[in-house]
Structure formats: C-alpha cells, structure tokens
Coordinates of C-alpha atoms in Angstrom, one line a residue:
X14 CA 0.7 10.8 -11.4
X15 CA 2.9 9.2 -13.8
X16 CA 2.8 9.7 -17.7
X17 CA 2.0 6.5 -19.4
X18 CA 2.6 5.3 -23.3
X19 CA -0.5 5.8 -25.2
X20 CA -1.0 2.6 -27.1
X21 CA -2.6 3.9 -30.6
X22 CA -4.9 1.6 -32.2
X23 CA -4.1 -0.8 -35.3
X24 CA -6.4 -2.6 -37.7
X25 CA -7.1 -5.9 -36.9
X26 CA -8.6 -8.6 -39.5
X27 CA -9.7 -11.9 -39.3
X28 CA -6.5 -13.2 -40.3
X29 CA -4.2 -11.1 -37.5
X30 CA -2.2 -12.9 -35.4
X31 CA -1.4 -11.4 -31.8
X32 CA 1.2 -11.5 -29.6
X33 CA 0.7 -10.9 -26.2
X34 CA 3.6 -9.4 -23.6
X35 CA 3.8 -11.8 -20.5
X36 CA 1.0 -12.0 -18.8
X37 CA -0.7 -13.1 -15.7
X38 CA -3.8 -15.3 -16.0
X39 CA -5.6 -17.2 -12.9
X40 CA -9.4 -18.5 -11.8
X41 CA -10.9 -15.9 -9.8
X42 CA -10.7 -16.5 -5.8
X43 CA -14.4 -16.6 -5.6
X44 CA -16.1 -17.1 -9.1
X45 CA -15.2 -20.2 -11.0
X46 CA -16.7 -18.6 -14.0
X47 CA -14.4 -15.4 -13.9
X48 CA -10.6 -15.6 -14.5
X49 CA -8.0 -12.8 -13.6
X50 CA -5.9 -11.5 -16.2
X51 CA -3.0 -9.1 -16.2
X52 CA 0.5 -8.0 -16.6
X53 CA 2.7 -7.2 -13.1
X54 CA 5.3 -5.5 -14.8
X55 CA 2.4 -2.2 -15.1
X56 CA 0.0 -3.4 -12.2
X57 CA -3.1 -3.8 -14.3
X58 CA -5.4 -6.4 -13.9
X59 CA -8.9 -7.0 -15.0
X60 CA -11.5 -9.7 -14.3
X61 CA -13.4 -11.3 -17.3
X62 CA -15.5 -14.0 -18.4
X63 CA -14.0 -17.4 -18.3
X64 CA -14.7 -17.8 -21.9
X65 CA -12.9 -14.6 -22.6
X66 CA -9.6 -16.2 -21.0
X67 CA -10.1 -18.9 -23.1
X68 CA -9.7 -16.7 -26.3
X69 CA -6.8 -15.0 -24.8
X70 CA -5.1 -18.9 -24.1
X71 CA -6.1 -19.7 -27.8
X72 CA -4.8 -16.4 -29.3
X73 CA -1.3 -16.6 -27.6
X74 CA -1.2 -20.2 -29.2
X75 CA -1.2 -18.3 -32.4
X76 CA -4.4 -18.8 -33.8
X77 CA -5.7 -16.0 -35.8
X78 CA -9.0 -14.1 -35.0
X79 CA -11.5 -15.5 -37.0
X80 CA -10.0 -19.2 -36.0
X81 CA -10.3 -18.5 -32.4
X82 CA -14.1 -17.5 -32.9
X83 CA -14.8 -20.3 -34.8
X84 CA -13.7 -22.6 -32.0
X85 CA -15.3 -20.9 -29.2
X86 CA -18.6 -21.0 -31.2
X87 CA -18.0 -25.0 -32.1
X88 CA -16.9 -25.5 -28.3
X89 CA -18.7 -23.3 -26.1
X90 CA -21.4 -21.8 -28.3
X91 CA -20.5 -18.5 -28.0
X92 CA -20.4 -15.9 -30.6
X93 CA -17.5 -13.5 -29.7
X94 CA -16.3 -10.3 -30.9
X95 CA -12.5 -11.4 -30.6
X96 CA -11.3 -8.3 -32.5
X97 CA -13.2 -6.2 -30.1
X98 CA -11.5 -7.9 -27.2
X99 CA -8.1 -7.5 -28.7
X100 CA -9.0 -3.8 -29.2
X101 CA -9.9 -3.4 -25.2
X102 CA -6.4 -5.5 -24.7
X103 CA -4.4 -3.6 -26.1
X104 CA -5.6 -0.5 -24.7
X105 CA -4.7 -2.1 -20.9
X106 CA -1.1 -2.6 -22.8
X107 CA -1.5 -6.3 -23.0
X108 CA -0.8 -6.5 -26.4
X109 CA 2.6 -6.6 -27.6
X110 CA 2.2 -7.3 -31.3
X111 CA -0.3 -7.3 -34.1
X112 CA 0.4 -9.1 -37.4
X113 CA 4.1 -9.0 -36.4
X114 CA 3.8 -5.0 -35.9
X115 CA 5.1 -4.3 -32.7
X116 CA 3.3 -1.8 -30.5
X117 CA 4.4 0.8 -27.7
X118 CA 4.8 -0.9 -24.1
X119 CA 3.3 0.8 -21.6
X120 CA 6.2 -0.7 -19.3
X121 CA 8.6 1.7 -20.5
X122 CA 7.2 4.3 -18.3
X123 CA 6.6 2.2 -15.7
X124 CA 8.5 2.8 -12.4
X125 CA 11.5 0.1 -12.2
X126 CA 10.9 -2.7 -9.6
X127 CA 13.8 -2.1 -6.7
X128 CA 16.0 -5.3 -6.3
X129 CA 15.5 -6.7 -9.5
X130 CA 17.9 -9.1 -9.1
X131 CA 15.8 -10.6 -5.8
X132 CA 13.8 -13.4 -6.8
X133 CA 12.1 -16.7 -5.0
X134 CA 15.5 -18.4 -4.9
X135 CA 16.8 -15.9 -2.6
X136 CA 13.8 -15.2 -0.4
X137 CA 11.2 -18.7 -0.1
X138 CA 13.2 -19.8 3.0
X139 CA 12.5 -17.1 5.4
X140 CA 8.5 -18.4 4.4
X141 CA 9.2 -21.6 5.0
X142 CA 7.7 -23.6 7.6
X143 CA 10.6 -24.1 9.7
X144 CA 10.8 -20.1 9.8
X145 CA 7.5 -19.8 10.8
X146 CA 8.4 -22.2 13.9
X147 CA 11.3 -20.3 14.9
X148 CA 8.7 -17.0 14.7
X149 CA 6.6 -18.9 17.0
X150 CA 9.3 -19.6 19.1
X151 CA 10.8 -16.2 19.7
X152 CA 7.5 -14.2 20.0
X153 CA 6.1 -17.1 22.6
X154 CA 9.6 -16.6 24.5
X155 CA 9.4 -12.9 25.0
X156 CA 5.3 -13.4 26.0
X157 CA 6.1 -15.5 28.9
X158 CA 9.5 -13.6 29.8
X159 CA 7.1 -10.2 29.9
X160 CA 5.0 -12.1 32.1
X161 CA 7.6 -13.5 34.0
X162 CA 9.0 -10.2 34.7
X163 CA 6.5 -7.3 34.2
X164 CA 9.2 -4.8 34.7
X165 CA 10.5 -5.0 31.0
X166 CA 6.7 -4.3 30.1
X167 CA 7.4 -1.3 27.3
X168 CA 6.6 2.3 28.7
X169 CA 6.8 5.7 27.2
X170 CA 9.8 6.8 29.4
X171 CA 12.1 3.9 27.8
X172 CA 11.9 6.6 24.4
X173 CA 14.0 8.8 26.4
X174 CA 17.2 7.0 27.4
X175 CA 19.3 10.3 27.0
X176 CA 19.6 13.7 28.8
X177 CA 19.4 15.3 25.4
X178 CA 16.2 15.4 23.8
X179 CA 17.2 16.3 20.5
X180 CA 19.9 13.8 20.4
X181 CA 17.9 11.0 21.8
X182 CA 15.2 11.8 18.9
X183 CA 18.1 11.8 16.4
X184 CA 19.5 8.0 17.5
X185 CA 16.0 6.9 17.9
X186 CA 14.8 8.2 14.4
X187 CA 17.5 6.7 12.7
X188 CA 16.5 3.3 14.6
X189 CA 13.3 3.8 13.5
X190 CA 13.9 4.3 10.0
X191 CA 16.5 1.5 9.8
X192 CA 13.6 -0.6 11.0
X193 CA 10.8 0.8 9.1
X194 CA 13.1 -0.2 6.1
X195 CA 13.5 -3.5 6.9
X196 CA 9.2 -3.8 7.5
X197 CA 9.0 -2.7 4.0
X198 CA 12.0 -4.8 2.7
X199 CA 9.7 -7.9 4.1
X200 CA 6.8 -6.9 2.2
X201 CA 8.8 -6.8 -0.9
X202 CA 10.7 -10.0 -0.2
X203 CA 6.8 -11.6 0.4
X204 CA 6.4 -10.5 -2.7
X205 CA 9.3 -12.0 -4.4
X206 CA 8.9 -15.3 -3.1
X207 CA 5.6 -15.2 -5.1
X208 CA 7.5 -13.6 -8.1
X209 CA 5.7 -10.8 -7.8
X210 CA 7.7 -7.2 -8.9
X211 CA 7.8 -4.4 -6.0
X212 CA 9.1 -1.0 -5.4
X213 CA 9.7 0.9 -2.2
X214 CA 8.8 4.5 -2.0
X215 CA 7.2 7.5 0.5
X216 CA 3.7 8.2 0.6
X217 CA 0.8 9.8 3.1
X218 CA -1.8 8.9 5.0
X219 CA -3.8 12.1 5.8
X220 CA -1.5 13.6 7.5
X221 CA 1.1 10.9 8.5
X222 CA 4.2 10.8 6.5
X223 CA 5.0 6.5 5.5
X224 CA 7.1 4.1 4.1
X225 CA 5.3 2.1 1.4
X226 CA 5.8 -0.9 -0.9
X227 CA 4.1 -1.0 -4.3
X228 CA 3.1 -4.7 -4.8
X229 CA 0.0 -4.2 -7.4
X230 CA 1.0 -7.1 -9.1
X231 CA 0.3 -9.4 -6.1
X232 CA -3.2 -9.3 -7.8
X233 CA -1.8 -12.2 -10.1
X234 CA -1.5 -14.5 -7.3
X235 CA -4.3 -16.4 -5.1
X236 CA -5.8 -14.4 -2.1
X237 CA -4.4 -16.8 0.4
X238 CA -1.0 -16.0 -0.7
X239 CA -1.3 -12.1 -1.0
X240 CA -1.9 -12.5 3.2
X241 CA 1.8 -13.3 3.3
X242 CA 3.0 -10.3 1.5
X243 CA 0.4 -7.9 3.4
X244 CA 1.5 -9.5 7.0
X245 CA 5.0 -9.6 6.0
X246 CA 6.1 -6.2 7.5
X247 CA 4.0 -7.1 10.9
X248 CA 5.2 -10.4 11.4
X249 CA 9.1 -8.5 11.2
X250 CA 7.8 -6.0 13.8
X251 CA 6.7 -8.4 16.6
X252 CA 9.7 -10.7 15.9
X253 CA 12.5 -7.5 16.5
X254 CA 10.4 -6.7 19.0
X255 CA 10.3 -10.2 20.7
X256 CA 13.9 -10.9 20.0
X257 CA 14.5 -6.9 21.4
X258 CA 13.2 -8.4 24.8
X259 CA 15.1 -11.8 25.3
X260 CA 18.2 -10.0 24.7
X261 CA 17.4 -7.5 27.1
X262 CA 15.9 -9.8 29.8
X263 CA 18.6 -12.7 29.4
X264 CA 22.0 -11.2 28.0
X265 CA 24.2 -9.1 30.1
X266 CA 24.4 -6.0 27.9
X267 CA 25.8 -2.7 28.5
X268 CA 23.5 -0.3 30.2
X269 CA 23.2 2.0 27.1
X270 CA 22.4 -0.9 24.7
X271 CA 20.2 -2.0 26.9
X272 CA 18.4 1.6 26.7
X273 CA 18.3 1.8 23.1
X274 CA 17.0 -1.5 22.7
X275 CA 14.4 -0.5 24.9
X276 CA 13.5 2.6 23.1
X277 CA 13.5 0.8 19.9
X278 CA 11.1 -1.8 21.3
X279 CA 8.7 1.4 22.3
X280 CA 9.3 2.9 18.8
X281 CA 8.5 -0.3 16.8
X282 CA 5.4 -0.5 19.3
X283 CA 3.7 2.4 18.3
X284 CA 3.7 2.2 15.0
X285 CA 1.3 -1.2 15.6
X286 CA -2.0 1.0 16.7
X287 CA -1.5 2.9 13.0
X288 CA -1.8 -0.6 11.4
X289 CA -5.0 -1.1 13.3
X290 CA -6.5 2.1 11.4
X291 CA -7.9 0.4 8.5
X292 CA -9.6 3.6 7.2
X293 CA -6.4 4.2 5.9
X294 CA -4.4 1.9 3.4
X295 CA -2.3 0.1 5.9
X296 CA -1.3 -3.2 6.0
X297 CA -4.5 -4.5 7.8
X298 CA -6.7 -2.4 5.7
X299 CA -5.7 -4.7 2.6
X300 CA -5.9 -7.9 5.0
X301 CA -9.6 -6.6 5.7
X302 CA -10.6 -5.7 2.2
X303 CA -9.6 -9.6 1.4
X304 CA -11.2 -10.7 4.3
X305 CA -14.4 -9.1 3.1
X306 CA -13.9 -10.2 -0.9
X307 CA -13.8 -6.6 -2.1
X308 CA -11.7 -5.4 -4.7
X309 CA -11.3 -1.4 -3.9
X310 CA -12.5 -0.8 -0.8
X311 CA -11.0 2.3 0.3
X312 CA -11.9 4.1 -2.9
X313 CA -15.3 2.7 -2.9
X314 CA -16.0 3.2 0.3
X315 CA -14.4 7.3 -0.2
X316 CA -16.8 7.2 -3.2
X317 CA -19.8 6.3 -0.8
X318 CA -18.8 9.0 1.5
X319 CA -19.0 11.7 -0.7
X320 CA -22.3 10.5 -2.1
X321 CA -23.3 10.3 1.6
X322 CA -22.1 14.2 2.2
X323 CA -24.0 15.3 -1.4
X324 CA -27.4 13.3 -0.4
X325 CA -27.3 15.0 3.1
X326 CA -26.6 18.6 1.3
X327 CA -29.0 18.2 -1.3
X328 CA -31.9 16.9 1.5
X329 CA -31.0 20.3 3.2
X330 CA -31.4 22.6 0.2
X331 CA -34.7 20.4 -0.4
X332 CA -33.1 19.3 -3.9
X333 CA -32.4 15.6 -5.8
X334 CA -29.2 14.5 -4.8
X335 CA -26.4 15.3 -7.9
X336 CA -24.7 12.1 -8.1
X337 CA -25.8 8.4 -7.8
X338 CA -25.0 5.8 -5.4
X339 CA -21.9 4.4 -6.7
X340 CA -22.1 1.3 -4.6
X341 CA -25.3 0.3 -6.6
X342 CA -23.3 -1.5 -9.3
X343 CA -21.2 -3.6 -6.7
X344 CA -22.0 -7.5 -5.8
X345 CA -24.5 -7.6 -2.4
X346 CA -22.0 -8.7 -0.3
X347 CA -19.4 -6.1 -1.5
X348 CA -22.2 -3.4 -1.5
X349 CA -22.9 -4.0 2.1
X350 CA -19.3 -4.1 3.2
X351 CA -18.2 -0.8 1.5
X352 CA -21.0 1.1 3.1
X353 CA -20.4 -0.4 6.5
X354 CA -16.7 0.5 6.0
X355 CA -17.4 4.2 4.7
X356 CA -19.0 5.0 8.1
X357 CA -15.8 3.6 9.6
X358 CA -14.0 5.4 7.2
X359 CA -16.0 8.9 7.7
X360 CA -15.5 8.6 11.6
X361 CA -11.7 7.2 11.7
X362 CA -10.6 10.2 9.7
X363 CA -12.6 12.6 11.8
X364 CA -11.0 11.3 14.8
X365 CA -7.6 11.4 13.7
X366 CA -7.9 14.8 11.9
X367 CA -9.3 15.8 15.1
X368 CA -6.7 14.6 17.3
X369 CA -4.0 16.2 14.8
X370 CA -5.4 19.8 15.3
X371 CA -6.1 19.4 18.9
X372 CA -3.1 17.9 20.4
X373 CA -0.2 16.7 18.0
X374 CA -0.2 20.3 16.2
X375 CA -0.3 22.2 19.1
X376 CA 3.0 20.2 20.9
X377 CA 4.6 20.3 17.6
X378 CA 3.9 23.9 17.7
X379 CA 5.1 24.4 21.1
X380 CA 8.4 22.2 20.9
X381 CA 9.0 24.3 17.9
X382 CA 8.9 27.6 19.7
X383 CA 10.6 26.1 23.0
X384 CA 14.0 24.8 20.6
X385 CA 13.7 28.3 18.9
X386 CA 13.7 30.1 22.5
X387 CA 16.6 27.4 23.6
X388 CA 19.1 28.5 20.5
X389 CA 18.5 32.0 21.2
X390 CA 19.3 31.6 24.8
X391 CA 22.3 29.9 23.9
X392 CA 23.4 32.8 21.2
X393 CA 22.7 35.0 24.4
X394 CA 24.9 32.9 26.9
X395 CA 22.7 30.2 27.7
X396 CA 23.4 26.4 27.4
X397 CA 25.5 25.8 24.4
X398 CA 24.5 21.9 25.2
X399 CA 20.6 22.7 25.4
X400 CA 20.8 25.0 21.9
X401 CA 22.7 22.3 20.0
X402 CA 20.4 19.6 21.3
X403 CA 17.3 22.0 20.3
X404 CA 18.8 22.7 16.8
X405 CA 18.8 18.7 16.3
X406 CA 15.5 18.3 16.9
X407 CA 14.7 21.8 14.9
X408 CA 16.5 19.8 11.7
X409 CA 14.9 16.0 12.4
X410 CA 11.2 17.8 12.6
X411 CA 11.9 20.0 9.6
X412 CA 13.0 17.4 7.4
X413 CA 10.3 15.1 8.4
X414 CA 7.7 17.8 7.5
X415 CA 9.7 18.9 4.4
X416 CA 9.9 15.2 3.0
X417 CA 6.0 15.2 3.7
X418 CA 5.1 18.2 2.2
X419 CA 7.2 17.3 -1.0
X420 CA 5.8 13.9 -1.1
X421 CA 2.2 14.8 -1.1
X422 CA 2.5 17.4 -3.6
X423 CA 4.2 14.9 -5.8
X424 CA 1.3 12.2 -4.8
X425 CA -1.2 14.7 -5.4
X426 CA 0.0 17.0 -8.2
X427 CA -3.7 16.8 -10.3
X428 CA -5.2 18.7 -7.5
X429 CA -2.0 21.7 -7.9
X430 CA -2.3 21.2 -12.0
X431 CA -6.0 21.5 -11.8
X432 CA -6.0 24.5 -9.5
X433 CA -3.2 26.1 -11.7
X434 CA -5.5 25.4 -14.9
X435 CA -8.2 27.2 -13.1
X436 CA -6.1 30.6 -12.4
X437 CA -5.3 30.6 -15.7
X438 CA -8.4 30.1 -17.2
X439 CA -10.1 32.7 -15.2
X440 CA -7.3 35.8 -15.6

C-alpha cells in the first residue's frame, strides 16, 4: 500500500467557484443514465447519475455552486446539494481549487507513469488495420507451416537445448525475461494509444511471481477499447511464436540459433495456460470481467467465497452467519456472475495450490538438494563444470524466489503491519 495525500475539507459557500483537475467523463457502457468520472493520474474512477455529470460540467464552466443548483432545478427539475457533491469529489482528489485556493493534490504521491514521453502519436500505428492484417497473415502462415510440418510442433525437449541444465535455464530465463518485458510493453503501448498512463512492475498471483502493467486509467475509455489493452500482450506472444516458427521452418539458421528459437517458442507457449487461469488477475480475467459486465469481479468473488466459508462454519456450529452476503447489493446480472465466478475461484485456487504443494514444491526441493550435492562433489574432486552449472541453477532460482518474497511483502505490507501492531499490543 502507498501513502496518499489527504485532501482536507474546505468551506464551500453558495458563491464558491470550483476548479477541477483534468477529469475524464464519459457515458457508461451499459446505462445511458450513468456517467463515469475519474482521474487517470491517480487511477480513481466513479460512476454517477448523469445529472451529477451535468453538475460537474457546469462547475467546470466556472459557474458558482448556487447557479449550478438553479440551472439543474430549472432545466432538469432536480434539487441537488452541489456543495455536498463538491465535498465528495474533493475527498476523491478531483477538485483542484475552491475559490482559487489550491488544494493538496493526491497525484503528488502517486507512482509516476513509465515512459511518459510515449504517446498515441508514437504507437497508434501498431494497432492499425494494416498491422492487424499482418498479424493474421503471420499467425496463419505459421499454422499452415505446422500443419504441413508437424515435426516443428513444440515439444518439451526443445527447452533443453544444451548439455548443462544451469546454463540452459540461465539463457532461457534471459530470453523469457525479454519476452515478458515486451509483453508488458505491449499492454503499456496499447494503453498509450488510447491516451492512458501506465507503469510496469512486479506482482504476485498465488505462488507465482509475475510482471504486470498498471493501467487503471483504462476505465476512462469504452469497454470495446479496453479489450485492446487486455489482449495486446497475448497478441505479441502469438506473433512472436509464429515468427520464430516461420524462421525455423524457412530460413537456413545455425543449429544453435534454431535450438534457441525453438526453446523460446516452448517457453512462451508455457505462459498461455497461465493466462487461462481467470481465477487470478490474468489478462483473460480482465476480458472475462468486461464480458460479464461486472466492475470488480475478483474482489467481489473473493468476498462471496469468504461469506460462503463463514456461512458453512456457522451452520456447522448452529449459529447465525456473522457476515451478510456481499453480493446482495449488486445488480442481478452482476450478482449471478459473481457467485458463479466465486465457485471457479475457489476450485481453481485450490487446485493450483495443491498442485504446487504436491509437484512444484517437491521438484524444486529435490533440484535444490541435487544442485547442492553437485557443488559439494565439485569441491571434492568431482566435475567442476557440473558444479558450476549447479551453482548457476541455484543462483537463478534463488534470485527468482527472493524477488517473489520481496514483492509479496511489499504488496501486502498491511498484513505484516497489522501483525506487528498486534504483537506490540499483547506485550
């Protein structure tokens, strides 16, 4: 969690003039009587009745509070406490000034957008129709090539292109890191093509370390445009795999280059099933969320899962449930979608964590002890190259796990802060 500037309340009179920061205002995707208002710089967006959007428009035209109230009463037969609306918008960080008195700006504490010089002028061409056609041609040609030459279909053995596992993993990790960086840059460039800021960083999904792009400001564009941002990374992945396949099939490459290309295809292909795990915040999760016309599918689904757990425990103890159904206030279609998604969330997370405990963790532990054994043997007269190879493996995996721990703690500081405070209170 990051600290945020607290915007203190200021007196608002009937004659107050309100200045706003640069706001995004658009019609809601589903309800014509609702508008979306927000600031991309701080990633804050809200939905308001359209009449409130009209009030904001009038305030931005430098009309005083009382004049806005009179206009709304005369033109739309609505009585509104505009001063109360301004106070709410001030708390959200939307208001820049009241009667020319500048207010603290929450954007000063917000993380800076990466590559701020990158604008739609630089990247819009990537998402043009000619480029989409080129993408289809390359991917289609690769599929035809694989149909004609099934020997080029990716196989797990392609991953191990070298004799030494540590060196192989090191080189593959570097290639995948570059590919993941490009994947996230595609998300960022897609956002910039729509005028949306964004930043790239590390995150965690259950037991996985991930690279992610924060494009919260994408709520300022229509749902159809948001799909471009969500799918840009996977579009790059498929384009890369298709291009490498065509190069391997139709270009006379040195054996090592060919092996590296095939290894990279396998490594990128292995990331696709992860995107299908929509019970985590993957690229396809965001696509699903918008397709289902929901606003916060993951958090609402997680809250409903906790409610189900509490209700089950309460029934076993023959007591009333201590919490209320968090989906009761959602719209009917959103409530149904959230409850069904919650089931998939529970099952998916359980299967993933179980598989990690039964397979991934034991494999990593065995590999760790084997690598340590090889290093010890190297000091006792064994193969020095094998010891060095094992050292590389330990270095790579250790760095990844250390980065996971640091990222997890950084993104869940409130957990550790709460526990520390609890410990101090009980001392």
